[in-house]
CSV table of C-alpha atoms and ligand atoms in Angstrom, one decimal:
chain,number,residue,atom,x,y,z
A,331,MET,CA,-13.7,-50.4,38.9
A,332,SER,CA,-13.2,-50.0,35.2
A,333,ARG,CA,-14.1,-53.1,33.2
A,334,ARG,CA,-12.7,-53.8,29.8
A,335,PRO,CA,-15.5,-53.6,27.1
A,336,PHE,CA,-16.4,-57.0,25.7
A,337,VAL,CA,-18.4,-57.4,22.5
A,338,ALA,CA,-19.4,-60.8,21.2
A,339,GLY,CA,-21.1,-61.8,18.0
A,340,ASN,CA,-23.7,-64.6,18.1
A,341,TRP,CA,-24.0,-66.0,14.6
A,342,LYS,CA,-26.9,-68.4,15.5
A,343,MET,CA,-27.5,-70.8,12.6
A,344,HIS,CA,-25.4,-68.8,10.1
A,345,LYS,CA,-22.1,-69.4,8.3
A,346,THR,CA,-20.2,-72.4,7.1
A,347,ALA,CA,-16.8,-73.2,8.3
A,348,ALA,CA,-15.2,-71.6,5.3
A,349,GLU,CA,-17.3,-68.4,5.8
A,350,ALA,CA,-16.3,-68.3,9.4
A,351,ALA,CA,-12.6,-68.5,8.7
A,352,GLU,CA,-12.9,-65.8,6.0
A,353,PHE,CA,-14.8,-63.6,8.4
A,354,VAL,CA,-12.1,-64.0,11.2
A,355,GLY,CA,-9.4,-63.2,8.7
A,356,ARG,CA,-11.1,-60.0,7.6
A,357,LEU,CA,-11.9,-58.9,11.1
A,358,ALA,CA,-8.3,-59.3,12.2
A,359,ALA,CA,-7.3,-56.0,10.8
A,360,ARG,CA,-10.1,-54.2,12.5
A,361,LEU,CA,-9.7,-55.2,16.2
A,362,PRO,CA,-9.6,-52.2,18.6
A,363,ALA,CA,-6.9,-52.9,21.3
A,364,GLU,CA,-9.2,-51.6,24.0
A,365,VAL,CA,-12.0,-54.1,23.4
A,366,ASP,CA,-12.3,-57.8,24.1
A,367,VAL,CA,-13.9,-59.6,21.2
A,368,ALA,CA,-15.6,-63.0,20.8
A,369,LEU,CA,-17.5,-64.8,18.1
A,370,CYS,CA,-20.0,-67.6,18.6
A,371,PRO,CA,-20.1,-69.6,15.4
A,372,PRO,CA,-22.3,-72.7,15.0
A,373,PHE,CA,-20.8,-76.0,16.2
A,374,THR,CA,-19.7,-77.0,12.6
A,375,ALA,CA,-17.6,-73.9,12.2
A,376,LEU,CA,-15.9,-73.8,15.7
A,377,ALA,CA,-12.7,-75.6,14.7
A,378,GLU,CA,-12.1,-73.5,11.6
A,379,ALA,CA,-13.0,-70.3,13.4
A,380,ALA,CA,-10.7,-71.2,16.3
A,381,ALA,CA,-7.8,-72.0,13.9
A,382,ALA,CA,-8.3,-68.8,12.0
A,383,ALA,CA,-8.4,-66.8,15.3
A,384,ALA,CA,-5.2,-68.4,16.8
A,385,GLY,CA,-2.8,-65.7,17.8
A,386,LEU,CA,-5.5,-63.0,17.3
A,387,ARG,CA,-7.4,-61.3,20.0
A,388,ILE,CA,-10.7,-63.0,19.1
A,389,ALA,CA,-12.1,-65.6,21.4
A,390,ILE,CA,-14.3,-68.3,20.0
A,391,TYR,CA,-17.4,-69.4,21.9
A,392,ALA,CA,-19.9,-72.2,21.2
A,393,GLN,CA,-23.6,-71.2,21.3
A,394,ASN,CA,-24.6,-74.0,23.7
A,395,MET,CA,-23.3,-77.2,25.3
A,396,HIS,CA,-24.6,-80.2,27.3
A,397,GLN,CA,-23.6,-80.6,31.0
A,398,ALA,CA,-22.8,-84.3,30.7
A,399,ALA,CA,-19.3,-85.4,29.9
A,400,SER,CA,-20.6,-88.0,27.3
A,401,GLY,CA,-23.5,-90.3,26.8
A,402,ALA,CA,-26.7,-90.9,25.0
A,403,TYR,CA,-27.6,-87.2,24.2
A,404,THR,CA,-28.2,-87.2,20.5
A,405,GLY,CA,-27.5,-83.8,18.9
A,406,GLU,CA,-25.6,-82.4,21.9
A,407,ILE,CA,-21.9,-81.7,22.5
A,408,SER,CA,-19.9,-81.5,25.8
A,409,ALA,CA,-17.5,-79.0,27.3
A,410,GLU,CA,-14.6,-81.3,26.4
A,411,MET,CA,-15.7,-81.4,22.7
A,412,ILE,CA,-15.9,-77.6,22.6
A,413,LEU,CA,-12.4,-77.4,24.0
A,414,ASP,CA,-11.3,-80.0,21.5
A,415,THR,CA,-12.3,-77.6,18.6
A,416,GLY,CA,-9.9,-75.0,20.0
A,417,ALA,CA,-12.8,-72.8,21.2
A,418,GLN,CA,-12.4,-71.1,24.6
A,419,GLY,CA,-15.9,-70.3,25.7
A,420,VAL,CA,-19.6,-71.0,25.6
A,421,LEU,CA,-22.8,-68.9,25.4
A,422,LEU,CA,-25.5,-70.3,27.8
A,423,GLY,CA,-29.2,-69.6,28.3
A,424,HIS,CA,-29.8,-67.6,25.1
A,425,SER,CA,-33.5,-66.7,24.9
A,426,GLU,CA,-33.8,-68.8,21.7
A,427,ARG,CA,-32.5,-71.8,23.7
A,428,ARG,CA,-35.0,-71.0,26.5
A,429,GLN,CA,-38.0,-70.4,24.3
A,430,LEU,CA,-37.5,-72.9,21.4
A,431,PHE,CA,-35.6,-75.7,23.2
A,432,GLY,CA,-36.9,-75.7,26.7
A,433,GLU,CA,-33.7,-74.4,28.4
A,434,THR,CA,-34.3,-73.8,32.2
A,435,ASP,CA,-32.5,-71.8,34.8
A,436,GLU,CA,-31.5,-75.1,36.5
A,437,GLY,CA,-30.1,-76.4,33.2
A,438,VAL,CA,-28.1,-73.2,32.6
A,439,ASN,CA,-26.8,-73.5,36.1
A,440,ALA,CA,-25.6,-77.1,35.6
A,441,LYS,CA,-24.0,-76.1,32.3
A,442,LEU,CA,-22.3,-73.1,33.8
A,443,ALA,CA,-20.8,-75.2,36.6
A,444,VAL,CA,-19.4,-77.7,34.1
A,445,ALA,CA,-18.1,-75.0,31.8
A,446,HIS,CA,-16.2,-73.4,34.6
A,447,GLU,CA,-14.8,-76.7,35.8
A,448,ALA,CA,-13.6,-77.5,32.2
A,449,GLY,CA,-11.9,-74.1,31.9
A,450,LEU,CA,-14.4,-72.6,29.4
A,451,TRP,CA,-15.3,-68.9,29.7
A,452,ALA,CA,-19.1,-68.3,29.8
A,453,ILE,CA,-21.6,-65.7,28.8
A,454,VAL,CA,-25.0,-66.2,30.4
A,455,ALA,CA,-27.9,-64.5,28.7
A,456,VAL,CA,-30.9,-63.3,30.7
A,457,GLY,CA,-33.8,-61.0,29.8
A,458,GLU,CA,-37.6,-60.5,30.2
A,459,THR,CA,-40.3,-60.9,27.5
A,460,GLU,CA,-42.5,-58.0,26.5
A,461,ALA,CA,-45.4,-59.4,28.5
A,462,GLU,CA,-43.2,-59.6,31.6
A,463,ARG,CA,-42.0,-56.0,31.1
A,464,GLU,CA,-45.5,-54.8,30.6
A,465,ALA,CA,-46.6,-56.6,33.8
A,466,GLY,CA,-43.9,-54.8,35.8
A,467,GLU,CA,-42.1,-58.1,36.3
A,468,THR,CA,-38.7,-57.3,34.8
A,469,GLU,CA,-36.8,-57.2,38.1
A,470,ARG,CA,-38.4,-60.4,39.3
A,471,VAL,CA,-37.5,-62.2,36.1
A,472,LEU,CA,-33.9,-61.0,36.1
A,473,ARG,CA,-33.5,-62.0,39.7
A,474,ARG,CA,-34.9,-65.5,39.1
A,475,GLN,CA,-32.7,-66.0,36.0
A,476,VAL,CA,-29.5,-64.5,37.6
A,477,GLU,CA,-30.0,-66.4,40.9
A,478,GLY,CA,-30.9,-69.6,39.1
A,479,ALA,CA,-28.0,-69.5,36.7
A,480,LEU,CA,-25.4,-68.6,39.3
A,481,CYS,CA,-26.7,-70.8,42.1
A,482,ASP,CA,-23.7,-72.4,44.0
A,483,ILE,CA,-21.1,-70.9,41.7
A,484,GLY,CA,-18.3,-69.4,43.9
A,485,SER,CA,-17.8,-65.6,43.9
A,486,ASP,CA,-14.4,-65.9,42.1
A,487,ARG,CA,-16.1,-67.8,39.3
A,488,VAL,CA,-19.0,-65.4,39.2
A,489,ALA,CA,-16.6,-62.5,38.8
A,490,GLU,CA,-15.3,-64.3,35.6
A,491,THR,CA,-18.7,-64.9,34.1
A,492,THR,CA,-20.2,-62.4,31.6
A,493,ILE,CA,-23.9,-61.7,31.8
A,494,ALA,CA,-25.7,-60.6,28.7
A,495,TYR,CA,-28.9,-58.7,29.4
A,496,GLU,CA,-31.1,-59.3,26.3
A,497,PRO,CA,-34.7,-58.2,26.6
A,498,VAL,CA,-36.5,-60.8,24.5
A,499,TRP,CA,-38.7,-58.2,22.8
A,500,ALA,CA,-35.5,-56.5,21.4
A,501,ILE,CA,-33.8,-59.6,19.9
A,502,GLY,CA,-34.0,-59.7,16.1
A,503,THR,CA,-36.9,-57.2,16.1
A,504,GLY,CA,-35.2,-53.9,15.3
A,505,ARG,CA,-36.6,-52.6,18.6
A,506,THR,CA,-33.8,-51.8,21.0
A,507,ALA,CA,-34.0,-50.8,24.7
A,508,THR,CA,-33.1,-47.2,25.1
A,509,PRO,CA,-29.7,-46.6,26.7
A,510,ALA,CA,-31.6,-45.5,29.9
A,511,MET,CA,-33.7,-48.6,30.0
A,512,ALA,CA,-30.7,-50.9,29.5
A,513,GLN,CA,-28.7,-49.0,32.1
A,514,ALA,CA,-31.5,-49.5,34.6
A,515,ALA,CA,-31.7,-53.2,33.9
A,516,HIS,CA,-27.9,-53.6,34.1
A,517,ALA,CA,-27.9,-51.7,37.4
A,518,GLU,CA,-30.5,-54.1,38.7
A,519,ILE,CA,-28.5,-57.1,37.7
A,520,ARG,CA,-25.4,-55.7,39.3
A,521,ALA,CA,-27.3,-55.0,42.5
A,522,ILE,CA,-28.6,-58.6,42.5
A,523,LEU,CA,-25.0,-59.9,42.0
A,524,ALA,CA,-23.8,-57.7,44.9
A,525,GLU,CA,-26.5,-59.0,47.2
A,526,LEU,CA,-25.6,-62.6,46.4
A,527,TYR,CA,-21.8,-62.4,45.9
A,528,GLY,CA,-20.6,-59.2,47.4
A,529,ASP,CA,-19.5,-55.9,45.9
A,530,GLU,CA,-16.1,-57.0,44.6
A,531,ALA,CA,-17.4,-59.9,42.5
A,532,ALA,CA,-20.4,-57.8,41.3
A,533,GLU,CA,-18.2,-55.0,40.2
A,534,ALA,CA,-15.9,-57.3,38.2
A,535,VAL,CA,-18.7,-59.0,36.2
A,536,ARG,CA,-19.1,-57.6,32.7
A,537,ILE,CA,-22.7,-57.1,31.7
A,538,GLN,CA,-23.3,-56.9,27.9
A,539,TYR,CA,-26.4,-55.5,26.3
A,540,GLY,CA,-28.0,-57.5,23.5
A,541,GLY,CA,-31.1,-56.8,21.4
A,542,SER,CA,-30.9,-55.1,17.9
A,543,VAL,CA,-27.6,-53.4,18.6
A,544,LYS,CA,-26.5,-51.8,15.2
A,545,PRO,CA,-23.7,-49.5,14.2
A,546,ASP,CA,-26.0,-46.5,14.6
A,547,ASN,CA,-27.2,-47.2,18.1
A,548,ALA,CA,-24.2,-48.9,19.7
A,549,ALA,CA,-22.3,-45.8,20.8
A,550,GLY,CA,-25.3,-44.5,22.8
A,551,LEU,CA,-25.8,-47.8,24.5
A,552,PHE,CA,-22.1,-48.3,25.3
A,553,SER,CA,-21.7,-44.8,26.7
A,554,GLU,CA,-23.8,-45.9,29.8
A,555,ASP,CA,-21.5,-46.8,32.6
A,556,GLU,CA,-23.2,-50.1,33.5
A,557,ILE,CA,-23.1,-51.3,29.9
A,558,ASP,CA,-19.8,-53.1,29.4
A,559,GLY,CA,-20.3,-54.1,25.7
A,560,GLY,CA,-22.7,-56.0,23.7
A,561,LEU,CA,-24.0,-59.4,22.5
A,562,ILE,CA,-24.7,-58.8,18.8
A,563,GLY,CA,-26.9,-61.1,16.6
A,564,GLY,CA,-27.8,-59.9,13.1
A,565,ALA,CA,-25.2,-57.1,13.0
A,566,SER,CA,-22.4,-59.5,13.8
A,567,LEU,CA,-22.9,-61.3,10.4
A,568,THR,CA,-21.0,-58.7,8.4
A,569,VAL,CA,-17.4,-57.6,9.1
A,570,GLU,CA,-18.5,-54.0,8.3
A,571,ASP,CA,-21.3,-53.8,10.8
A,572,PHE,CA,-19.5,-55.8,13.5
A,573,SER,CA,-16.3,-53.8,13.3
A,574,ALA,CA,-18.3,-50.5,13.4
A,575,ILE,CA,-19.9,-51.8,16.7
A,576,LEU,CA,-16.4,-52.8,18.0
A,577,ALA,CA,-15.2,-49.3,17.3
A,578,ALA,CA,-18.2,-47.8,19.2
A,579,ALA,CA,-17.2,-49.8,22.2
A,580,VAL,CA,-13.8,-48.1,22.5
A,581,PRO,CA,-13.9,-46.1,25.8
B,665,PEP,C1,-28.9,-62.2,19.9
B,665,PEP,O1,-29.1,-63.1,19.2
B,665,PEP,O2,-28.3,-62.4,21.0
B,665,PEP,C2,-29.2,-60.8,19.5
B,665,PEP,C3,-29.0,-59.8,20.4
B,665,PEP,O3,-29.7,-60.7,18.3
B,665,PEP,P1,-30.0,-59.3,17.5
B,665,PEP,O4,-28.7,-58.4,17.7
B,665,PEP,O5,-30.1,-59.7,16.0
B,665,PEP,O6,-31.2,-58.6,18.1
């Protein structure tokens, strides 16, 4: 199966609403037709980014959400609130959420079920720490995270979910996995998906690579057949770098 490349920019805690809208406006002229594109602005910029992206081929994703529909969850927002901004998707289980905010596989799973139910697209991030890789535990960690996040999600829904493989040691560090290392991890993830959900669903899932992807290393990573695009942090903050990475994803 040939999967359409999918590149998403995770802005983390960067950009005001006005900056987000300006970015979308400038990116509009540089969207390759062959690549699906998403941006993940902070909550405060979702509505303006979504308004600016209306009619363009740029999907807007939140960076997190709460699984409850409403209630006493100070600081959180629900799937319905994300949809209310005009955004279409949500990024779940980013390693910063896991490491800094105690996000668990069970929590990611609960959020994913609610996101699907609400009609939000989802990117689920997984990846091992440096210590886990050095201890030879990469496959065990990826299996735990993938099984945990996708538990009880039907195979049709799994096929629509994007997985982002993001080795924690490569995020924001300038150290990137080699294309061969990333390809091997992606193949492992796809094998786990095939075991759990069958070949058809596994083949449909897009697996992005994330971790210090830059304009000068993107083409090498994206040329691997198991790498279906990227989740880009730092290099998604400028239109120049991000659009160069989009261009590198054109098959
Ligand atoms: C990320 O935040 O998901 C990420 C991959 O960051 P960076 O590209 O800066 O390593």
